[in-house]
Short mmCIF file of C-alpha atoms and ligand atoms in Angstrom, two decimals:
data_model
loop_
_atom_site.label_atom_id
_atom_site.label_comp_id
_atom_site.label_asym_id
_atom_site.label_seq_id
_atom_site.Cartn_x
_atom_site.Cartn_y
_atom_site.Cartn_z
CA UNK A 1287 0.00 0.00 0.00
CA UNK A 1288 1.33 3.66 -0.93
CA UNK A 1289 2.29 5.61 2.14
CA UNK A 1290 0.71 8.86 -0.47
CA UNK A 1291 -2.68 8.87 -1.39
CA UNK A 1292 -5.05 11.33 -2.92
CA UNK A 1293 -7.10 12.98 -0.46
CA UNK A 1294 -10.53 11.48 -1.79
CA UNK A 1295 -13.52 11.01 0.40
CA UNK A 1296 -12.54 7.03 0.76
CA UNK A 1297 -8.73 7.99 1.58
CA UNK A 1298 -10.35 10.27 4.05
CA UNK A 1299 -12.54 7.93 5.46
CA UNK A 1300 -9.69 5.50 6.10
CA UNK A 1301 -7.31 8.08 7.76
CA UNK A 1302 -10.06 8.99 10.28
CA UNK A 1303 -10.39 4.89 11.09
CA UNK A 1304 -6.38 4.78 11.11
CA UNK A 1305 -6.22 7.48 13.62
CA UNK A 1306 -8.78 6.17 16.07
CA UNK A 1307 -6.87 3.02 16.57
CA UNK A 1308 -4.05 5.34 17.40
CA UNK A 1309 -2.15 5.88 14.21
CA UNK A 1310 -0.54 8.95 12.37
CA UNK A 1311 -1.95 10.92 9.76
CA UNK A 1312 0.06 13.14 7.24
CA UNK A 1313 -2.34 16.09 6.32
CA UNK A 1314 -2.54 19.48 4.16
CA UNK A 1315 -3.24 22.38 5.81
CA UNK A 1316 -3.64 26.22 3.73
CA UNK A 1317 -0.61 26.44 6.15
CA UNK A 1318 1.69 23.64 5.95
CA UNK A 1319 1.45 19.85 6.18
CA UNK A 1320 0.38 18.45 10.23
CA UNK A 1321 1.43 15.10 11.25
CA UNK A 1322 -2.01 14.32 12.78
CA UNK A 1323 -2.52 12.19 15.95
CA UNK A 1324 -5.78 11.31 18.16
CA UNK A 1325 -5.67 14.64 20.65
CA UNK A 1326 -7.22 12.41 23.38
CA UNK A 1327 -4.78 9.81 23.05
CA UNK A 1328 -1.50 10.09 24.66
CA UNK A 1329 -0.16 6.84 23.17
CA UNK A 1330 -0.96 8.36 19.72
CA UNK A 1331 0.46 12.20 20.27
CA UNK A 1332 3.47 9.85 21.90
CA UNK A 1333 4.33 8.54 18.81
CA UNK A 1334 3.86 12.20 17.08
CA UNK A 1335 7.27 12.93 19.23
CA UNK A 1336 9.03 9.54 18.09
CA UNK A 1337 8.40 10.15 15.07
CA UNK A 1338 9.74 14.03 14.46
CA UNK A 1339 12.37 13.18 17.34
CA UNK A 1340 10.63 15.82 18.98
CA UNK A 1341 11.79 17.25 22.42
CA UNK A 1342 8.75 15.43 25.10
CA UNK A 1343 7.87 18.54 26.86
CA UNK A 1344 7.31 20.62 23.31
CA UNK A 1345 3.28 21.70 23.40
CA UNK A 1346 1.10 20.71 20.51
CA UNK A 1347 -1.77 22.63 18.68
CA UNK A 1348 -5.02 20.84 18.78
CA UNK A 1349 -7.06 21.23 15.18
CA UNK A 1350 -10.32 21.85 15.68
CA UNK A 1351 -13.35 21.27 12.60
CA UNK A 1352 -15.27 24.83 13.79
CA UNK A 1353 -15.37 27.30 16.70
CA UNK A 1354 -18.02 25.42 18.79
CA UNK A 1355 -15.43 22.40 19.89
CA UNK A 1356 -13.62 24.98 21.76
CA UNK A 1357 -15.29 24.70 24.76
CA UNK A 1358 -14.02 21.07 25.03
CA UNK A 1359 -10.50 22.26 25.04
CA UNK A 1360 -10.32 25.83 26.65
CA UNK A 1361 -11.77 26.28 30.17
CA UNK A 1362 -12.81 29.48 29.45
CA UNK A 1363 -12.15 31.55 25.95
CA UNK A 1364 -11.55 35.54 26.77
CA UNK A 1365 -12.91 38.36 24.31
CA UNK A 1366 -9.90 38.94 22.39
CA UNK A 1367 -9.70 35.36 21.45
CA UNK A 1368 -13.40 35.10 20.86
CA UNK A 1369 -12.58 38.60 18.19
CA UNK A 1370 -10.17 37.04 16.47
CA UNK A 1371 -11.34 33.44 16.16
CA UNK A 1372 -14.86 35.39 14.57
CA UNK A 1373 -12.31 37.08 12.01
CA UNK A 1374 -9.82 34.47 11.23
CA UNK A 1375 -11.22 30.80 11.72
CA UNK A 1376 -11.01 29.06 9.75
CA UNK A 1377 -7.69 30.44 8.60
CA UNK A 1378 -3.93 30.64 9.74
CA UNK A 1379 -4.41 31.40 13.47
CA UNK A 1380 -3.68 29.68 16.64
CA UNK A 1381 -4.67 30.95 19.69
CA UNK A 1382 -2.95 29.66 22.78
CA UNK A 1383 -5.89 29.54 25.43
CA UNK A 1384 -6.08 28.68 29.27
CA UNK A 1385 -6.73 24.63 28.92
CA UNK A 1386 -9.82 22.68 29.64
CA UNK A 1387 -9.22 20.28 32.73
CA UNK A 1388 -9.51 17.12 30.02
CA UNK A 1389 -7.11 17.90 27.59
CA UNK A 1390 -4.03 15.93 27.80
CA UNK A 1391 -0.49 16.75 29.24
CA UNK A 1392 1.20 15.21 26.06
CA UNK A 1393 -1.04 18.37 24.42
CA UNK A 1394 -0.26 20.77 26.68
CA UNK A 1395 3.65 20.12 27.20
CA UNK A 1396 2.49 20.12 31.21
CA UNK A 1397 1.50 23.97 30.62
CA UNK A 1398 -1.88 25.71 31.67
CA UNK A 1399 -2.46 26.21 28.32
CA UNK A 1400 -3.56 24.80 25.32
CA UNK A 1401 -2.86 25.91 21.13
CA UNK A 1402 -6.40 25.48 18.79
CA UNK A 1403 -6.97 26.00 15.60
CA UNK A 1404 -9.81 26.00 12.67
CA UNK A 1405 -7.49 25.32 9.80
CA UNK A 1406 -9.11 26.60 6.20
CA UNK A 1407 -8.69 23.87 3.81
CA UNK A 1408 -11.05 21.38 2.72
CA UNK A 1409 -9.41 18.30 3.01
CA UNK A 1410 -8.03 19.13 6.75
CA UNK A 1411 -11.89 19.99 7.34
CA UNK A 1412 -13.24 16.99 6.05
CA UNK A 1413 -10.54 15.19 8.20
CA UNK A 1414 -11.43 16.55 11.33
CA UNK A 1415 -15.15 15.94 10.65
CA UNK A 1416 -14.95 12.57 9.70
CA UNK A 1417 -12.70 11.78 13.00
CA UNK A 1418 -15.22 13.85 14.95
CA UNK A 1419 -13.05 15.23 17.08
CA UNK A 1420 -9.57 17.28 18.13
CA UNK A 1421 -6.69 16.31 15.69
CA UNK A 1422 -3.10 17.50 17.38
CA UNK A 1423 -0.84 18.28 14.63
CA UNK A 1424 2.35 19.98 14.81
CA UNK A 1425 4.01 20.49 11.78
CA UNK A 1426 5.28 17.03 9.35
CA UNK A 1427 8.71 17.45 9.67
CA UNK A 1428 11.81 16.14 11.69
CA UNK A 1429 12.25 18.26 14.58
CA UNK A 1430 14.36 21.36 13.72
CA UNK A 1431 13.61 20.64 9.84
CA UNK A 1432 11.79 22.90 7.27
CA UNK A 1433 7.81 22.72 7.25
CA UNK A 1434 7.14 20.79 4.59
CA UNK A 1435 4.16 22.64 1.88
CA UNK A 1436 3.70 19.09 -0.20
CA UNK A 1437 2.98 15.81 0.80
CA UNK A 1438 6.39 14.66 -1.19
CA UNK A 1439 8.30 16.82 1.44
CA UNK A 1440 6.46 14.65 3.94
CA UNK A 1441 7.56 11.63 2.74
CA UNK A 1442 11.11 12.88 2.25
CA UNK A 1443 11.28 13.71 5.78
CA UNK A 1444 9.06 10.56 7.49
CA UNK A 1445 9.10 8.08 5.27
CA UNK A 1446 7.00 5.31 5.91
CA UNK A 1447 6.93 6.15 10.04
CA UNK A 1448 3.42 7.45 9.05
CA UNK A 1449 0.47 4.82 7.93
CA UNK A 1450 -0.44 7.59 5.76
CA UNK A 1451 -0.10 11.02 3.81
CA UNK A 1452 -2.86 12.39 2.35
CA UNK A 1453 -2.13 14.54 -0.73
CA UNK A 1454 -3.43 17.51 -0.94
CA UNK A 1455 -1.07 19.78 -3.10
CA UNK A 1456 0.82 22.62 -2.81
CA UNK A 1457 0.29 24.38 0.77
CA UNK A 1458 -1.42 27.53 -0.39
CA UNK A 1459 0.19 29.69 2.13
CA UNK A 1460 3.51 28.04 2.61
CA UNK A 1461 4.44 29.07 5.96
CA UNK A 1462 2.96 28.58 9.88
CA UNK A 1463 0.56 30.08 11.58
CA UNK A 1464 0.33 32.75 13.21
CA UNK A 1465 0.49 32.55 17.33
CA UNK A 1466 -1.43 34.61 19.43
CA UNK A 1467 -1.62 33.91 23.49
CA UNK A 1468 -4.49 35.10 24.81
CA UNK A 1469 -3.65 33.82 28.20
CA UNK A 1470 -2.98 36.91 30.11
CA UNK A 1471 -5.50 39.56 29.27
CA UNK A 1472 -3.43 41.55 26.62
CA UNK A 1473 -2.76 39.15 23.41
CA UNK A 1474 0.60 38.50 22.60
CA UNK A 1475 2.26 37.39 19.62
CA UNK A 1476 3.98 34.31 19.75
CA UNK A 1477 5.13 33.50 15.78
CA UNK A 1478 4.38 36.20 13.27
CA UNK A 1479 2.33 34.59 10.19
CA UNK A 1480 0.43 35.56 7.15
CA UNK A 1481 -2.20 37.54 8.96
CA UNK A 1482 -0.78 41.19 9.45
CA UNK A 1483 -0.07 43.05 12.73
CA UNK A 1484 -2.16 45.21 10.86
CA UNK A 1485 -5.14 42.86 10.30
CA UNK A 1486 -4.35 42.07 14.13
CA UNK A 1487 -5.03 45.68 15.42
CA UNK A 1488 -7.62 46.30 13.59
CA UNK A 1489 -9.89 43.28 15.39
CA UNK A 1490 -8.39 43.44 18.90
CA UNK A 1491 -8.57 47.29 18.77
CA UNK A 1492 -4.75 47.64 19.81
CA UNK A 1493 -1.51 46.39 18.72
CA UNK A 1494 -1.05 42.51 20.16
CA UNK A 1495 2.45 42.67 22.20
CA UNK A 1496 5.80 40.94 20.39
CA UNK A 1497 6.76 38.41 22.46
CA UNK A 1498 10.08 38.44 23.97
CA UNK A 1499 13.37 36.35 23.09
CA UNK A 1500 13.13 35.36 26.51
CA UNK A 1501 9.91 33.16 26.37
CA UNK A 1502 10.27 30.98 23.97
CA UNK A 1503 7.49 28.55 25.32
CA UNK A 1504 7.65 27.16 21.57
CA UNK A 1505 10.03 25.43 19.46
CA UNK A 1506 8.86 26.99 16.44
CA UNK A 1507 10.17 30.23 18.80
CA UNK A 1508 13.33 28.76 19.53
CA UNK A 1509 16.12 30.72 17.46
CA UNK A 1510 17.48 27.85 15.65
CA UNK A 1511 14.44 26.48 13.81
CA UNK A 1512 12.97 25.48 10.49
CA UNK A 1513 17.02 25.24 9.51
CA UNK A 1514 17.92 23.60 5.98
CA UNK A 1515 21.17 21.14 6.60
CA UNK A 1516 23.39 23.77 4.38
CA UNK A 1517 25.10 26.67 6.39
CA UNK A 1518 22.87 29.22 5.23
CA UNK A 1519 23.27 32.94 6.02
CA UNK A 1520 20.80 36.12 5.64
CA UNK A 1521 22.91 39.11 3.86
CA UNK A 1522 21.65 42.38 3.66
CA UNK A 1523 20.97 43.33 -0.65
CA UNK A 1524 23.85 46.42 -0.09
CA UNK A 1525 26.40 43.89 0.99
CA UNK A 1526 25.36 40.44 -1.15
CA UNK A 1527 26.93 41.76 -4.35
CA UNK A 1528 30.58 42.56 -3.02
CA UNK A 1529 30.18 39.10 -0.82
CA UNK A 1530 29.42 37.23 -4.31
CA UNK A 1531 32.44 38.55 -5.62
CA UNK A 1532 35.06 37.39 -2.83
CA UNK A 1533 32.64 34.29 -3.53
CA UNK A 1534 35.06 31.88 -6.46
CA UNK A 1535 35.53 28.71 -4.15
CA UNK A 1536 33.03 27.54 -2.37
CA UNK A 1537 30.25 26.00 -4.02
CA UNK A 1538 26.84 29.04 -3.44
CA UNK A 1539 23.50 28.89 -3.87
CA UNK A 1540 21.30 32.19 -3.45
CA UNK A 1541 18.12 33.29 -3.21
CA UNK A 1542 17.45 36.71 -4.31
CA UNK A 1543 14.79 39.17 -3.83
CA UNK A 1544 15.85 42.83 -5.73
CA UNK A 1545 19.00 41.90 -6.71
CA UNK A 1546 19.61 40.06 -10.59
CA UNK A 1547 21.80 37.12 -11.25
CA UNK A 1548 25.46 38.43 -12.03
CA UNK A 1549 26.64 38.00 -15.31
CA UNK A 1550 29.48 35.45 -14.41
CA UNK A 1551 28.10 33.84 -11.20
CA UNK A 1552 28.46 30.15 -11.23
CA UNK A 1553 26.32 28.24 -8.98
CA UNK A 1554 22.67 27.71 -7.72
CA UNK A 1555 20.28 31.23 -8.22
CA UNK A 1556 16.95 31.19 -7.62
CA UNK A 1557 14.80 34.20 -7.61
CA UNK A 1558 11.97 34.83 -5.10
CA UNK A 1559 8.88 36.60 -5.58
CA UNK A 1560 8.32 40.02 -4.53
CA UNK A 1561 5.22 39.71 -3.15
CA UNK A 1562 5.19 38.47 0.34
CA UNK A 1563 2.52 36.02 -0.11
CA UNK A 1564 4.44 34.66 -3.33
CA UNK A 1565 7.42 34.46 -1.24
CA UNK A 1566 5.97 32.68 1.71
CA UNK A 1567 4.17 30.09 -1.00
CA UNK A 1568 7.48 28.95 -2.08
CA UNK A 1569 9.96 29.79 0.66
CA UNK A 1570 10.42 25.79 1.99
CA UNK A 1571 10.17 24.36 -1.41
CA UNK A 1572 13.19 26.66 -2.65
CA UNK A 1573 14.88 26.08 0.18
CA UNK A 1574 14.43 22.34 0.30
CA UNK A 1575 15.37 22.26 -3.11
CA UNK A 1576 18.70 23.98 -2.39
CA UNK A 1577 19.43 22.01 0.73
CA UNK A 1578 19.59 18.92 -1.69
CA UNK A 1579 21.99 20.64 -4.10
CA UNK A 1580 25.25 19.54 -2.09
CA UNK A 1581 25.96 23.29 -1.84
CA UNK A 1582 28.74 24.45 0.81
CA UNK A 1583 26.69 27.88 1.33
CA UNK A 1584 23.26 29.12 0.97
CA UNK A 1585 23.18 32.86 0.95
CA UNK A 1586 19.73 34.47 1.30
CA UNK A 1587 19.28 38.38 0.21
CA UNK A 1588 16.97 39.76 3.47
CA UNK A 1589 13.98 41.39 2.40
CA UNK A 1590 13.10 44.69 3.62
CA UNK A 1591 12.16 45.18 7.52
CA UNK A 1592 8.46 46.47 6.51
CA UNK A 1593 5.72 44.90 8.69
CA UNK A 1594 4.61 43.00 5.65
CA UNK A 1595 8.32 40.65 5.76
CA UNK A 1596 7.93 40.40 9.45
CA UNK A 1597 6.69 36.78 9.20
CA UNK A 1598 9.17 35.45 6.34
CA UNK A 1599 11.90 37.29 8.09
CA UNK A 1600 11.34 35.70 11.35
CA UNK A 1601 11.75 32.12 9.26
CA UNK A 1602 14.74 33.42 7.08
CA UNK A 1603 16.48 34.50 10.94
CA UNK A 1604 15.89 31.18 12.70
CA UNK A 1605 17.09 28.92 8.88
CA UNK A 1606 20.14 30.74 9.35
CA UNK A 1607 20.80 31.15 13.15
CA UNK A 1608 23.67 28.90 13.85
O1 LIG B 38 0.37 26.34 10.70
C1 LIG B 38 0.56 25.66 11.70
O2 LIG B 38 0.44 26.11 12.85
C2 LIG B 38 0.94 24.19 11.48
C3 LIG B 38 -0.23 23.44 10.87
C4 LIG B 38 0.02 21.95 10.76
O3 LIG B 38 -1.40 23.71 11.61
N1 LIG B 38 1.35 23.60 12.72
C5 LIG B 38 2.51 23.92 13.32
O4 LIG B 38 2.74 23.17 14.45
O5 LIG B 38 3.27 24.75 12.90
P1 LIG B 38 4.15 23.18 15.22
O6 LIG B 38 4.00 22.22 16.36
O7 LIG B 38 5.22 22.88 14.25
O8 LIG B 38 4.22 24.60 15.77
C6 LIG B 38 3.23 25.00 16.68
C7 LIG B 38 3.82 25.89 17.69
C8 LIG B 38 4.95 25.24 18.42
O9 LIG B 38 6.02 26.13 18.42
C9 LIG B 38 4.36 25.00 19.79
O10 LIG B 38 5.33 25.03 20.80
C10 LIG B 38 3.38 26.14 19.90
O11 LIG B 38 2.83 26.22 18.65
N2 LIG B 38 2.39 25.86 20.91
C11 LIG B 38 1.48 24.87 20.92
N3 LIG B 38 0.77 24.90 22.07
C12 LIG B 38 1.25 25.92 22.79
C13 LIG B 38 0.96 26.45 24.08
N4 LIG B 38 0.02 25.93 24.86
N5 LIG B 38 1.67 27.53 24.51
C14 LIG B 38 2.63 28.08 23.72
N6 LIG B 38 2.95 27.61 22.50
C15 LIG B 38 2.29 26.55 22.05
MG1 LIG B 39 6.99 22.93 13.35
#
């Protein structure tokens, strides 16, 4: 039996059955792919952390089919989260919410709190329906990995550790959601995503707090994160020509935003969109692609430091913290 399999209503069907007797589900999301477990069992979200060789204490988000199963997993959902679950869900959000006494400490991470989420794609929908209840998904990669946006990235990173991967295309917004806590009466934001500070303050009626280096109570907040295996480095576009030309050893790839391939460069160019969204739809594919290149160097031109790069920025720091 494939490990892949087109996400029909069948396929579906059987990856609800395979993951209430405890197995893992592969998944698209509009975000990335989720390695889907059971939420209520802690045998199943155990082998979620086998599987991505995921740190035990690490929190998971619970996926949730619409805004009414909240109440089974938050104790008690405050009026910022209620605002921006009635703007964004489904969609890219997570909101980090004080837990409901029965949700599970594998879930949790042992915290007070618990990550939900209505994702906004049909086939994660139909998923969650047909289980009929919480999915916890983090994202389907090896801990520390890229996110992967296709179910062939899946596979490339868990092989046949998963009974199954449900196909589902091309991620249509290519990186993760965003992270709001709403745990402590002023929302804070956890992991910048496609949904704008902007967009943010507009709905909570002020400007949700950044959170601070020092509380990283997620992985996906840890500084090195979402790393390809290649020493890659962010270079500012005034600096990345004069570095290219001290560059005649070492074998370079680079991905460019303003700046044009040089006339004699040898080596691995690819150029990004200009568009944020178009950027953020193929970030992890490009730099999956150039990971596998055998390149000594991956070189990325920053984009500008306008609110609308926050979120790609944040991923282009932590791919190249070392
Ligand atoms: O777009 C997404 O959010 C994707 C798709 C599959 O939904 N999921 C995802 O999951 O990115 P993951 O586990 O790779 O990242 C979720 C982040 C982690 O950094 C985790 O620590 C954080 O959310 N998180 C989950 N529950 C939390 C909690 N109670 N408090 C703080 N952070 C939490
Ligand atoms: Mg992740």
């Amino acid at each position: 039996m494939e490990t892949i399999v087109p996400a029909s209503i069948d396929n579906i069907d059987r990856a609800a059955k395979l993951m209430r007797s405890g197995e893992l589900v592969a998944f698209p999301t509009e975000t990335v792919y989720g390695l889907g477990a059971d939420a209520r069992s802690t045998q199943a979200i155990s082998k979620i952390f086998k599987v991505k060789g995921r740190p035990a204490h690490h929190p998971v988000i619970v996926h949730l089919a619409e805004f009414d199963w909240i109440e089974q997993w938050a104790s008690h959902v405050p009026n910022d989260a209620r605002r921006l679950a009635q703007a964004f869900w489904p969609g890219a959000l997570t909101l980090i919410l004080p837990r409901h006494s029965q949700v599970l400490t594998a879930v949790t991470g042992g915290q007070a709190s618990v990550g939900l989420r209505v994702p906004n794609h049909p086939v994660a929908l139909a998923l969650l329906r047909a289980f009929g209840g919480g999915i916890a998904a983090p994202s389907a990669n090896r801990f520390g990995c890229i996110s992967p946006t296709t179910a062939a990235h899946v596979y490339s990173e868990l092989g046949e550790t998963v009974a199954m991967i449900l196909d589902g295309g091309r991620c249509a917004i290519g990186i993760e959601s965003t992270i709001i806590d709403c745990t402590s009466g002023e929302a804070v934001l956890l992991r910048p995503g496609q949904i704008s500070l902007a967009a943010l303050a507009t709905v909570l009626g002020y400007q949700p707090r950044l959170a601070r280096g020092d509380e990283p109570r997620a992985p996906g907040t840890l500084a090195a994160h979402y790393a390809p295996q290649t020493h890659t480095e962010l270079i500012s576009a005034e600096i990345l020509p004069a570095v290219l030309q001290q560059e005649s050893q070492r074998r370079i790839g680079v991905l460019a935003l303003s700046l044009s391939k040089p006339e004699h460069f040898v080596g691995e160019w690819r150029q990004a969109a200009v568009q944020p969204s178009a950027y953020a739809h193929q970030l992890y594919a490009t730099l999956r692609e150039l990971d596998r290149t055998g390149l000594e160097v991956i070189l990325i031109e920053a984009p500008p430091t306008t609110p609308e790069w926050l979120a790609i920025r944040d991923r282009l720091l932590k791919a190249s913290y070392r």
